[in-house]
Each structure stands twice: as C-alpha cells, then as structure tokens.
Amino acid sequence: LGELSEFEQRCIRKLWPGPVALVFDVPTERRRAVAASFGLEEADLYTDQTITLRCPDHPVAIDVIRALGTPIAAVKAGSNSSADGREMAVELEGKVDLILDAGPPKYSKPSTIVRVRKDSYEIVRVGIYDQRIIERLLRTTILFVCSGNTCRSPMAEAITRHMLAEKL
C-alpha cells in the first residue's frame, strides 16, 4: 500500500479482523512492485488503481494465513458468494489448487466494503455492517474513571479538552 495516513491505520485497527473489506488507493510504482512480487499482472490484484483487502476473523482462515506466514492474494473468489465448498469447486475447477470448506458462513450477508482515503471513508457496499455500525466502530471514545476523588474528573476533562484543542 505504501505510506498510510493515521486515519487509514485507524480503519485497519478498528475494523479488522472482521467482516469488512477495505479499498485503498495504491500508487502506480507500488502496484507494479507488489504484482511482480506475486508473479501476477497488475490487473489481477488492482481495479482502477485500488486494491481491496480483507482480514478475516474466521479461525480456519486465520490458521491458514498463520501457517503460510504470508498474505494470500485471492484473484477470484467465485461469482456466487452464497455457494458452499462443493459449488465453488465446480465453478473454479482447474483454476485453483485448493479449496478449504470451513462450513456455512457465520453471517447471512456479505462483508461490508469500505473505500478508505487519507482522511475519510465511503461505504461502497453495505453488508454485515451498515453506516451506523461503521461510524460507531471508528469513533474515538475516552473514558474517565474516578477513583473517589470528585475533583479529578473535571480536571481530567479540562486537560483532555486542552490536549484535543491543541491537536486539532
């Protein structure tokens, strides 16, 4: 991907692993280098100068990725997202080396696709998560815990407001 902004890093931290695919813009030089490292054409990984990435939260997928020790490039996942392993095997016969069928999907909807830019995002496809859930996941929450001394809570709030005002 190249250099990621703080917001792009935040999206990764907050939304992965999980049922969210993130779409990132990738500079031309980076696209060429990454495609070549996989022995693929740029068009196999990128669409309109973007790449769509997922970090699944399924234990089988996580175990496979850990065992391989490298990211997996899926250049075609099949056209029928609701297909089971046998249906996918028929559709992709001769095109893939291995299909691992971990059983029925956890969710009845497809993953949410979010296009992430340097300081904003746009939902491309609503899936498991809708706009409200994405907003809540990306929100910054600050919790002040008072240990019994009531004067500390207003002081913590004032210090935090000051720090945020300086940062923003």
Short mmCIF file of N, CA and C in Angstrom, two decimals:
data_model
loop_
_atom_site.label_atom_id
_atom_site.label_comp_id
_atom_site.label_asym_id
_atom_site.label_seq_id
_atom_site.Cartn_x
_atom_site.Cartn_y
_atom_site.Cartn_z
N LEU A 1 0.81 -1.20 0.00
CA LEU A 1 0.00 0.00 0.00
C LEU A 1 0.85 1.26 0.00
N GLY A 2 1.99 1.19 0.60
CA GLY A 2 2.79 2.40 0.75
C GLY A 2 2.49 3.04 2.09
N GLU A 3 2.76 4.33 2.20
CA GLU A 3 2.53 5.06 3.44
C GLU A 3 1.03 5.20 3.70
N LEU A 4 0.62 4.88 4.92
CA LEU A 4 -0.79 5.02 5.31
C LEU A 4 -0.94 6.21 6.23
N SER A 5 -2.03 6.95 6.05
CA SER A 5 -2.32 8.08 6.94
C SER A 5 -2.77 7.53 8.30
N GLU A 6 -2.83 8.40 9.29
CA GLU A 6 -3.31 7.99 10.61
C GLU A 6 -4.73 7.45 10.52
N PHE A 7 -5.56 8.09 9.69
CA PHE A 7 -6.95 7.65 9.54
C PHE A 7 -7.02 6.25 8.91
N GLU A 8 -6.21 6.00 7.88
CA GLU A 8 -6.20 4.68 7.24
C GLU A 8 -5.74 3.61 8.23
N GLN A 9 -4.73 3.92 9.02
CA GLN A 9 -4.26 2.98 10.04
C GLN A 9 -5.34 2.72 11.08
N ARG A 10 -6.08 3.77 11.43
CA ARG A 10 -7.17 3.65 12.40
C ARG A 10 -8.25 2.71 11.87
N CYS A 11 -8.60 2.85 10.59
CA CYS A 11 -9.61 1.98 9.98
C CYS A 11 -9.18 0.52 10.06
N ILE A 12 -7.91 0.27 9.78
CA ILE A 12 -7.39 -1.10 9.85
C ILE A 12 -7.49 -1.62 11.28
N ARG A 13 -7.05 -0.84 12.25
CA ARG A 13 -7.07 -1.27 13.65
C ARG A 13 -8.48 -1.53 14.14
N LYS A 14 -9.42 -0.66 13.76
CA LYS A 14 -10.77 -0.74 14.30
C LYS A 14 -11.67 -1.75 13.58
N LEU A 15 -11.43 -1.99 12.29
CA LEU A 15 -12.35 -2.81 11.51
C LEU A 15 -11.84 -4.23 11.24
N TRP A 16 -10.57 -4.50 11.52
CA TRP A 16 -10.02 -5.83 11.27
C TRP A 16 -9.55 -6.46 12.56
N PRO A 17 -9.56 -7.77 12.67
CA PRO A 17 -10.19 -8.68 11.74
C PRO A 17 -11.71 -8.56 11.83
N GLY A 18 -12.37 -8.86 10.76
CA GLY A 18 -13.82 -8.78 10.75
C GLY A 18 -14.40 -8.81 9.36
N PRO A 19 -15.71 -8.69 9.28
CA PRO A 19 -16.42 -8.82 8.01
C PRO A 19 -16.44 -7.52 7.20
N VAL A 20 -15.26 -6.92 7.05
CA VAL A 20 -15.15 -5.65 6.32
C VAL A 20 -13.98 -5.74 5.35
N ALA A 21 -14.24 -5.41 4.09
CA ALA A 21 -13.18 -5.30 3.09
C ALA A 21 -12.86 -3.82 2.94
N LEU A 22 -11.59 -3.48 2.95
CA LEU A 22 -11.17 -2.09 2.81
C LEU A 22 -10.54 -1.89 1.44
N VAL A 23 -10.95 -0.82 0.78
CA VAL A 23 -10.44 -0.47 -0.55
C VAL A 23 -9.49 0.71 -0.38
N PHE A 24 -8.25 0.53 -0.85
CA PHE A 24 -7.23 1.57 -0.72
C PHE A 24 -6.73 1.98 -2.10
N ASP A 25 -6.39 3.26 -2.24
CA ASP A 25 -5.69 3.75 -3.43
C ASP A 25 -4.23 3.32 -3.30
N VAL A 26 -3.64 2.88 -4.41
CA VAL A 26 -2.24 2.43 -4.39
C VAL A 26 -1.49 3.14 -5.51
N PRO A 27 -0.36 3.78 -5.17
CA PRO A 27 0.43 4.46 -6.20
C PRO A 27 0.93 3.49 -7.27
N THR A 28 1.11 3.99 -8.47
CA THR A 28 1.50 3.18 -9.62
C THR A 28 2.74 2.33 -9.36
N GLU A 29 3.81 2.94 -8.84
CA GLU A 29 5.05 2.21 -8.62
C GLU A 29 4.84 1.05 -7.64
N ARG A 30 4.05 1.30 -6.62
CA ARG A 30 3.78 0.27 -5.61
C ARG A 30 2.97 -0.87 -6.21
N ARG A 31 1.98 -0.55 -7.05
CA ARG A 31 1.16 -1.59 -7.69
C ARG A 31 2.05 -2.52 -8.51
N ARG A 32 2.93 -1.93 -9.30
CA ARG A 32 3.81 -2.73 -10.16
C ARG A 32 4.70 -3.66 -9.33
N ALA A 33 5.29 -3.11 -8.28
CA ALA A 33 6.21 -3.89 -7.45
C ALA A 33 5.49 -5.05 -6.75
N VAL A 34 4.32 -4.79 -6.21
CA VAL A 34 3.59 -5.83 -5.48
C VAL A 34 3.11 -6.92 -6.44
N ALA A 35 2.55 -6.52 -7.57
CA ALA A 35 2.08 -7.51 -8.55
C ALA A 35 3.24 -8.39 -9.01
N ALA A 36 4.38 -7.79 -9.27
CA ALA A 36 5.55 -8.55 -9.71
C ALA A 36 6.02 -9.52 -8.62
N SER A 37 5.95 -9.10 -7.35
CA SER A 37 6.39 -9.98 -6.26
C SER A 37 5.52 -11.22 -6.14
N PHE A 38 4.27 -11.15 -6.55
CA PHE A 38 3.38 -12.32 -6.55
C PHE A 38 3.42 -13.05 -7.89
N GLY A 39 4.14 -12.51 -8.87
CA GLY A 39 4.17 -13.11 -10.19
C GLY A 39 2.86 -12.94 -10.93
N LEU A 40 2.17 -11.84 -10.67
CA LEU A 40 0.86 -11.58 -11.27
C LEU A 40 0.89 -10.30 -12.10
N GLU A 41 -0.11 -10.14 -12.89
CA GLU A 41 -0.31 -8.89 -13.62
C GLU A 41 -0.99 -7.90 -12.66
N GLU A 42 -0.77 -6.61 -12.89
CA GLU A 42 -1.42 -5.59 -12.06
C GLU A 42 -2.93 -5.77 -12.03
N ALA A 43 -3.52 -6.07 -13.16
CA ALA A 43 -4.97 -6.21 -13.26
C ALA A 43 -5.51 -7.38 -12.44
N ASP A 44 -4.64 -8.33 -12.07
CA ASP A 44 -5.08 -9.46 -11.24
C ASP A 44 -5.34 -9.04 -9.80
N LEU A 45 -4.67 -7.98 -9.34
CA LEU A 45 -4.80 -7.55 -7.95
C LEU A 45 -5.51 -6.21 -7.79
N TYR A 46 -5.42 -5.36 -8.80
CA TYR A 46 -5.89 -3.99 -8.66
C TYR A 46 -7.02 -3.68 -9.63
N THR A 47 -7.92 -2.82 -9.18
CA THR A 47 -9.01 -2.32 -10.02
C THR A 47 -8.98 -0.81 -9.95
N ASP A 48 -8.81 -0.16 -11.08
CA ASP A 48 -8.80 1.31 -11.12
C ASP A 48 -7.86 1.92 -10.07
N GLN A 49 -6.65 1.42 -9.99
CA GLN A 49 -5.61 1.91 -9.08
C GLN A 49 -5.93 1.70 -7.60
N THR A 50 -6.82 0.76 -7.31
CA THR A 50 -7.15 0.44 -5.92
C THR A 50 -6.96 -1.05 -5.68
N ILE A 51 -6.82 -1.40 -4.41
CA ILE A 51 -6.80 -2.80 -4.01
C ILE A 51 -7.81 -2.98 -2.90
N THR A 52 -8.49 -4.09 -2.91
CA THR A 52 -9.46 -4.42 -1.87
C THR A 52 -8.86 -5.52 -1.01
N LEU A 53 -8.80 -5.27 0.30
CA LEU A 53 -8.17 -6.20 1.24
C LEU A 53 -9.15 -6.60 2.33
N ARG A 54 -9.01 -7.85 2.78
CA ARG A 54 -9.80 -8.36 3.91
C ARG A 54 -8.86 -8.99 4.92
N CYS A 55 -9.23 -8.91 6.15
CA CYS A 55 -8.56 -9.64 7.22
C CYS A 55 -9.66 -10.40 7.95
N PRO A 56 -9.83 -11.68 7.61
CA PRO A 56 -10.98 -12.43 8.14
C PRO A 56 -10.85 -12.70 9.63
N ASP A 57 -12.00 -12.94 10.26
CA ASP A 57 -11.98 -13.31 11.67
C ASP A 57 -12.40 -14.77 11.85
N HIS A 58 -12.30 -15.57 10.80
CA HIS A 58 -12.64 -16.98 10.86
C HIS A 58 -11.42 -17.78 11.29
N PRO A 59 -11.57 -18.68 12.27
CA PRO A 59 -10.39 -19.40 12.78
C PRO A 59 -9.65 -20.23 11.73
N VAL A 60 -10.36 -20.82 10.77
CA VAL A 60 -9.69 -21.61 9.74
C VAL A 60 -8.85 -20.71 8.85
N ALA A 61 -9.42 -19.58 8.42
CA ALA A 61 -8.68 -18.64 7.57
C ALA A 61 -7.46 -18.10 8.30
N ILE A 62 -7.63 -17.76 9.57
CA ILE A 62 -6.51 -17.24 10.36
C ILE A 62 -5.41 -18.30 10.49
N ASP A 63 -5.79 -19.56 10.74
CA ASP A 63 -4.80 -20.64 10.86
C ASP A 63 -4.04 -20.84 9.55
N VAL A 64 -4.74 -20.79 8.42
CA VAL A 64 -4.09 -20.96 7.12
C VAL A 64 -3.10 -19.82 6.88
N ILE A 65 -3.54 -18.59 7.12
CA ILE A 65 -2.66 -17.43 6.91
C ILE A 65 -1.44 -17.52 7.82
N ARG A 66 -1.64 -17.89 9.08
CA ARG A 66 -0.50 -18.03 10.01
C ARG A 66 0.45 -19.13 9.55
N ALA A 67 -0.11 -20.26 9.11
CA ALA A 67 0.74 -21.38 8.68
C ALA A 67 1.56 -21.00 7.46
N LEU A 68 0.98 -20.23 6.54
CA LEU A 68 1.71 -19.82 5.35
C LEU A 68 2.73 -18.73 5.66
N GLY A 69 2.42 -17.90 6.65
CA GLY A 69 3.33 -16.83 7.03
C GLY A 69 3.42 -15.70 6.02
N THR A 70 2.42 -15.59 5.18
CA THR A 70 2.42 -14.55 4.15
C THR A 70 0.97 -14.18 3.82
N PRO A 71 0.74 -12.98 3.32
CA PRO A 71 -0.62 -12.64 2.89
C PRO A 71 -1.04 -13.55 1.73
N ILE A 72 -2.33 -13.71 1.57
CA ILE A 72 -2.87 -14.52 0.48
C ILE A 72 -3.52 -13.59 -0.52
N ALA A 73 -3.19 -13.77 -1.79
CA ALA A 73 -3.82 -12.99 -2.85
C ALA A 73 -4.89 -13.84 -3.49
N ALA A 74 -6.13 -13.43 -3.34
CA ALA A 74 -7.24 -14.14 -3.96
C ALA A 74 -7.66 -13.35 -5.18
N VAL A 75 -7.31 -13.85 -6.36
CA VAL A 75 -7.61 -13.09 -7.57
C VAL A 75 -9.02 -13.33 -8.07
N LYS A 76 -9.67 -14.40 -7.61
CA LYS A 76 -11.07 -14.65 -7.94
C LYS A 76 -11.65 -15.52 -6.85
N ALA A 77 -12.71 -15.05 -6.25
CA ALA A 77 -13.33 -15.81 -5.18
C ALA A 77 -14.59 -16.52 -5.64
N GLY A 78 -14.88 -16.46 -6.92
CA GLY A 78 -16.11 -17.07 -7.41
C GLY A 78 -17.19 -16.02 -7.57
N SER A 79 -18.13 -16.28 -8.42
CA SER A 79 -19.17 -15.29 -8.67
C SER A 79 -20.37 -15.44 -7.75
N ASN A 80 -20.49 -16.60 -7.10
CA ASN A 80 -21.64 -16.85 -6.25
C ASN A 80 -21.20 -16.83 -4.80
N SER A 81 -21.40 -15.70 -4.13
CA SER A 81 -20.91 -15.54 -2.75
C SER A 81 -21.65 -16.43 -1.76
N SER A 82 -22.81 -16.97 -2.14
CA SER A 82 -23.55 -17.83 -1.22
C SER A 82 -23.26 -19.31 -1.45
N ALA A 83 -22.38 -19.62 -2.38
CA ALA A 83 -22.09 -21.01 -2.72
C ALA A 83 -21.35 -21.72 -1.59
N ASP A 84 -21.61 -23.03 -1.44
CA ASP A 84 -20.83 -23.80 -0.48
C ASP A 84 -19.58 -24.33 -1.18
N GLY A 85 -18.76 -25.08 -0.45
CA GLY A 85 -17.49 -25.56 -0.98
C GLY A 85 -17.64 -26.39 -2.24
N ARG A 86 -18.65 -27.27 -2.29
CA ARG A 86 -18.83 -28.13 -3.48
C ARG A 86 -19.19 -27.29 -4.70
N GLU A 87 -20.09 -26.31 -4.53
CA GLU A 87 -20.48 -25.44 -5.65
C GLU A 87 -19.29 -24.61 -6.12
N MET A 88 -18.48 -24.11 -5.17
CA MET A 88 -17.29 -23.34 -5.54
C MET A 88 -16.29 -24.22 -6.29
N ALA A 89 -16.14 -25.48 -5.87
CA ALA A 89 -15.21 -26.39 -6.53
C ALA A 89 -15.61 -26.59 -7.98
N VAL A 90 -16.90 -26.71 -8.25
CA VAL A 90 -17.37 -26.87 -9.63
C VAL A 90 -17.09 -25.60 -10.42
N GLU A 91 -17.43 -24.45 -9.85
CA GLU A 91 -17.24 -23.17 -10.55
C GLU A 91 -15.77 -22.87 -10.83
N LEU A 92 -14.89 -23.23 -9.90
CA LEU A 92 -13.48 -22.87 -10.02
C LEU A 92 -12.60 -24.03 -10.44
N GLU A 93 -13.19 -25.11 -10.92
CA GLU A 93 -12.41 -26.29 -11.31
C GLU A 93 -11.29 -25.94 -12.29
N GLY A 94 -10.09 -26.40 -11.96
CA GLY A 94 -8.94 -26.15 -12.80
C GLY A 94 -8.32 -24.77 -12.64
N LYS A 95 -8.94 -23.90 -11.84
CA LYS A 95 -8.44 -22.53 -11.68
C LYS A 95 -7.72 -22.31 -10.34
N VAL A 96 -7.97 -23.19 -9.38
CA VAL A 96 -7.33 -23.05 -8.08
C VAL A 96 -6.76 -24.40 -7.66
N ASP A 97 -5.76 -24.36 -6.79
CA ASP A 97 -5.12 -25.59 -6.33
C ASP A 97 -5.84 -26.23 -5.16
N LEU A 98 -6.49 -25.42 -4.33
CA LEU A 98 -7.08 -25.94 -3.10
C LEU A 98 -8.26 -25.08 -2.68
N ILE A 99 -9.32 -25.74 -2.23
CA ILE A 99 -10.46 -25.04 -1.62
C ILE A 99 -10.64 -25.64 -0.23
N LEU A 100 -10.61 -24.79 0.79
CA LEU A 100 -10.88 -25.23 2.15
C LEU A 100 -12.31 -24.83 2.48
N ASP A 101 -13.15 -25.80 2.76
CA ASP A 101 -14.54 -25.53 3.11
C ASP A 101 -14.67 -25.61 4.62
N ALA A 102 -14.85 -24.46 5.25
CA ALA A 102 -14.96 -24.39 6.71
C ALA A 102 -16.42 -24.42 7.17
N GLY A 103 -17.30 -24.85 6.29
CA GLY A 103 -18.71 -24.94 6.66
C GLY A 103 -19.47 -23.69 6.28
N PRO A 104 -20.70 -23.59 6.74
CA PRO A 104 -21.53 -22.44 6.38
C PRO A 104 -20.95 -21.14 6.94
N PRO A 105 -21.19 -20.03 6.24
CA PRO A 105 -20.66 -18.76 6.73
C PRO A 105 -21.29 -18.34 8.04
N LYS A 106 -20.57 -17.56 8.79
CA LYS A 106 -21.02 -17.07 10.09
C LYS A 106 -22.19 -16.10 9.95
N TYR A 107 -22.19 -15.32 8.87
CA TYR A 107 -23.21 -14.32 8.66
C TYR A 107 -24.00 -14.63 7.39
N SER A 108 -25.24 -14.17 7.34
CA SER A 108 -26.07 -14.42 6.15
C SER A 108 -25.88 -13.34 5.09
N LYS A 109 -25.18 -12.27 5.44
CA LYS A 109 -24.94 -11.18 4.49
C LYS A 109 -23.47 -11.18 4.08
N PRO A 110 -23.16 -10.56 2.96
CA PRO A 110 -21.75 -10.45 2.55
C PRO A 110 -21.02 -9.42 3.42
N SER A 111 -19.71 -9.38 3.29
CA SER A 111 -18.93 -8.39 4.04
C SER A 111 -19.26 -6.99 3.55
N THR A 112 -19.05 -6.03 4.41
CA THR A 112 -19.20 -4.62 4.06
C THR A 112 -17.93 -4.17 3.35
N ILE A 113 -18.06 -3.39 2.30
CA ILE A 113 -16.90 -2.87 1.59
C ILE A 113 -16.81 -1.37 1.85
N VAL A 114 -15.65 -0.93 2.35
CA VAL A 114 -15.44 0.47 2.71
C VAL A 114 -14.24 1.01 1.93
N ARG A 115 -14.44 2.08 1.19
CA ARG A 115 -13.34 2.74 0.48
C ARG A 115 -12.73 3.74 1.45
N VAL A 116 -11.44 3.58 1.71
CA VAL A 116 -10.74 4.41 2.68
C VAL A 116 -9.79 5.34 1.94
N ARG A 117 -9.90 6.61 2.28
CA ARG A 117 -8.97 7.60 1.73
C ARG A 117 -8.15 8.16 2.88
N LYS A 118 -7.28 9.11 2.60
CA LYS A 118 -6.35 9.64 3.61
C LYS A 118 -7.05 10.10 4.89
N ASP A 119 -8.23 10.73 4.76
CA ASP A 119 -8.90 11.23 5.96
C ASP A 119 -10.42 11.08 5.91
N SER A 120 -10.90 10.14 5.10
CA SER A 120 -12.35 9.92 5.02
C SER A 120 -12.62 8.51 4.53
N TYR A 121 -13.88 8.13 4.59
CA TYR A 121 -14.28 6.83 4.07
C TYR A 121 -15.64 6.93 3.42
N GLU A 122 -15.94 5.92 2.61
CA GLU A 122 -17.23 5.84 1.93
C GLU A 122 -17.61 4.37 1.87
N ILE A 123 -18.83 4.05 2.24
CA ILE A 123 -19.28 2.67 2.17
C ILE A 123 -19.67 2.37 0.73
N VAL A 124 -18.97 1.40 0.14
CA VAL A 124 -19.21 1.00 -1.25
C VAL A 124 -20.34 -0.01 -1.31
N ARG A 125 -20.34 -0.95 -0.35
CA ARG A 125 -21.40 -1.95 -0.28
C ARG A 125 -21.75 -2.20 1.18
N VAL A 126 -23.02 -2.00 1.51
CA VAL A 126 -23.49 -2.31 2.86
C VAL A 126 -23.65 -3.82 2.93
N GLY A 127 -23.07 -4.39 3.95
CA GLY A 127 -23.18 -5.83 4.16
C GLY A 127 -23.57 -6.07 5.60
N ILE A 128 -22.74 -6.80 6.29
CA ILE A 128 -23.00 -7.11 7.69
C ILE A 128 -23.06 -5.83 8.52
N TYR A 129 -22.16 -4.91 8.26
CA TYR A 129 -22.15 -3.63 8.98
C TYR A 129 -22.76 -2.55 8.10
N ASP A 130 -23.62 -1.73 8.71
CA ASP A 130 -24.19 -0.59 7.99
C ASP A 130 -23.46 0.68 8.42
N GLN A 131 -23.88 1.82 7.89
CA GLN A 131 -23.23 3.11 8.17
C GLN A 131 -23.14 3.39 9.67
N ARG A 132 -24.20 3.11 10.39
CA ARG A 132 -24.25 3.38 11.83
C ARG A 132 -23.19 2.58 12.58
N ILE A 133 -23.03 1.32 12.23
CA ILE A 133 -22.05 0.47 12.91
C ILE A 133 -20.63 0.90 12.56
N ILE A 134 -20.38 1.21 11.30
CA ILE A 134 -19.04 1.67 10.89
C ILE A 134 -18.69 2.95 11.64
N GLU A 135 -19.62 3.89 11.71
CA GLU A 135 -19.37 5.15 12.44
C GLU A 135 -19.04 4.86 13.90
N ARG A 136 -19.79 3.96 14.52
CA ARG A 136 -19.55 3.64 15.93
C ARG A 136 -18.18 2.98 16.12
N LEU A 137 -17.80 2.08 15.21
CA LEU A 137 -16.51 1.40 15.34
C LEU A 137 -15.34 2.36 15.16
N LEU A 138 -15.52 3.38 14.30
CA LEU A 138 -14.43 4.32 14.03
C LEU A 138 -14.39 5.49 15.02
N ARG A 139 -15.38 5.60 15.86
CA ARG A 139 -15.46 6.70 16.82
C ARG A 139 -14.38 6.56 17.90
N THR A 140 -13.87 7.68 18.34
CA THR A 140 -12.94 7.69 19.46
C THR A 140 -13.73 7.87 20.75
N THR A 141 -13.50 6.99 21.69
CA THR A 141 -14.20 7.05 22.97
C THR A 141 -13.16 7.24 24.07
N ILE A 142 -13.38 8.22 24.90
CA ILE A 142 -12.48 8.47 26.03
C ILE A 142 -13.27 8.24 27.30
N LEU A 143 -12.75 7.41 28.18
CA LEU A 143 -13.42 7.07 29.42
C LEU A 143 -12.59 7.61 30.58
N PHE A 144 -13.23 8.39 31.43
CA PHE A 144 -12.58 8.87 32.65
C PHE A 144 -13.10 8.04 33.81
N VAL A 145 -12.20 7.50 34.59
CA VAL A 145 -12.58 6.70 35.74
C VAL A 145 -12.19 7.47 36.98
N CYS A 146 -13.16 7.74 37.80
CA CYS A 146 -12.91 8.48 39.03
C CYS A 146 -12.70 7.48 40.15
N SER A 147 -11.63 7.66 40.89
CA SER A 147 -11.32 6.72 41.97
C SER A 147 -11.83 7.22 43.32
N GLY A 148 -12.84 8.05 43.29
CA GLY A 148 -13.45 8.51 44.53
C GLY A 148 -13.21 9.97 44.82
N ASN A 149 -12.19 10.56 44.22
CA ASN A 149 -11.89 11.96 44.44
C ASN A 149 -12.59 12.76 43.34
N THR A 150 -13.68 13.44 43.68
CA THR A 150 -14.53 14.10 42.68
C THR A 150 -13.83 15.25 41.97
N CYS A 151 -12.77 15.79 42.54
CA CYS A 151 -12.11 16.91 41.87
C CYS A 151 -11.29 16.46 40.67
N ARG A 152 -10.98 15.16 40.57
CA ARG A 152 -10.14 14.69 39.47
C ARG A 152 -10.90 14.60 38.15
N SER A 153 -12.18 14.27 38.19
CA SER A 153 -12.94 14.13 36.94
C SER A 153 -13.00 15.42 36.15
N PRO A 154 -13.37 16.57 36.76
CA PRO A 154 -13.35 17.82 36.00
C PRO A 154 -11.95 18.20 35.53
N MET A 155 -10.94 17.90 36.34
CA MET A 155 -9.57 18.20 35.97
C MET A 155 -9.16 17.36 34.75
N ALA A 156 -9.49 16.07 34.76
CA ALA A 156 -9.17 15.19 33.62
C ALA A 156 -9.89 15.67 32.38
N GLU A 157 -11.13 16.09 32.52
CA GLU A 157 -11.88 16.59 31.37
C GLU A 157 -11.23 17.86 30.81
N ALA A 158 -10.84 18.77 31.68
CA ALA A 158 -10.23 20.02 31.24
C ALA A 158 -8.89 19.76 30.54
N ILE A 159 -8.09 18.86 31.09
CA ILE A 159 -6.79 18.53 30.47
C ILE A 159 -7.01 17.90 29.10
N THR A 160 -7.98 17.01 29.01
CA THR A 160 -8.26 16.35 27.73
C THR A 160 -8.77 17.35 26.70
N ARG A 161 -9.67 18.22 27.09
CA ARG A 161 -10.16 19.25 26.16
C ARG A 161 -9.01 20.12 25.64
N HIS A 162 -8.10 20.49 26.54
CA HIS A 162 -6.95 21.30 26.15
C HIS A 162 -6.06 20.55 25.16
N MET A 163 -5.78 19.26 25.44
CA MET A 163 -4.92 18.46 24.58
C MET A 163 -5.57 18.27 23.20
N LEU A 164 -6.88 18.03 23.18
CA LEU A 164 -7.57 17.86 21.91
C LEU A 164 -7.60 19.16 21.11
N ALA A 165 -7.80 20.27 21.79
CA ALA A 165 -7.82 21.57 21.10
C ALA A 165 -6.46 21.85 20.46
N GLU A 166 -5.38 21.53 21.15
CA GLU A 166 -4.05 21.73 20.60
C GLU A 166 -3.82 20.83 19.40
N LYS A 167 -4.27 19.58 19.49
CA LYS A 167 -4.06 18.61 18.42
C LYS A 167 -4.89 18.93 17.19
N LEU A 168 -6.11 19.39 17.39
CA LEU A 168 -7.00 19.68 16.26
C LEU A 168 -6.75 21.07 15.75
#
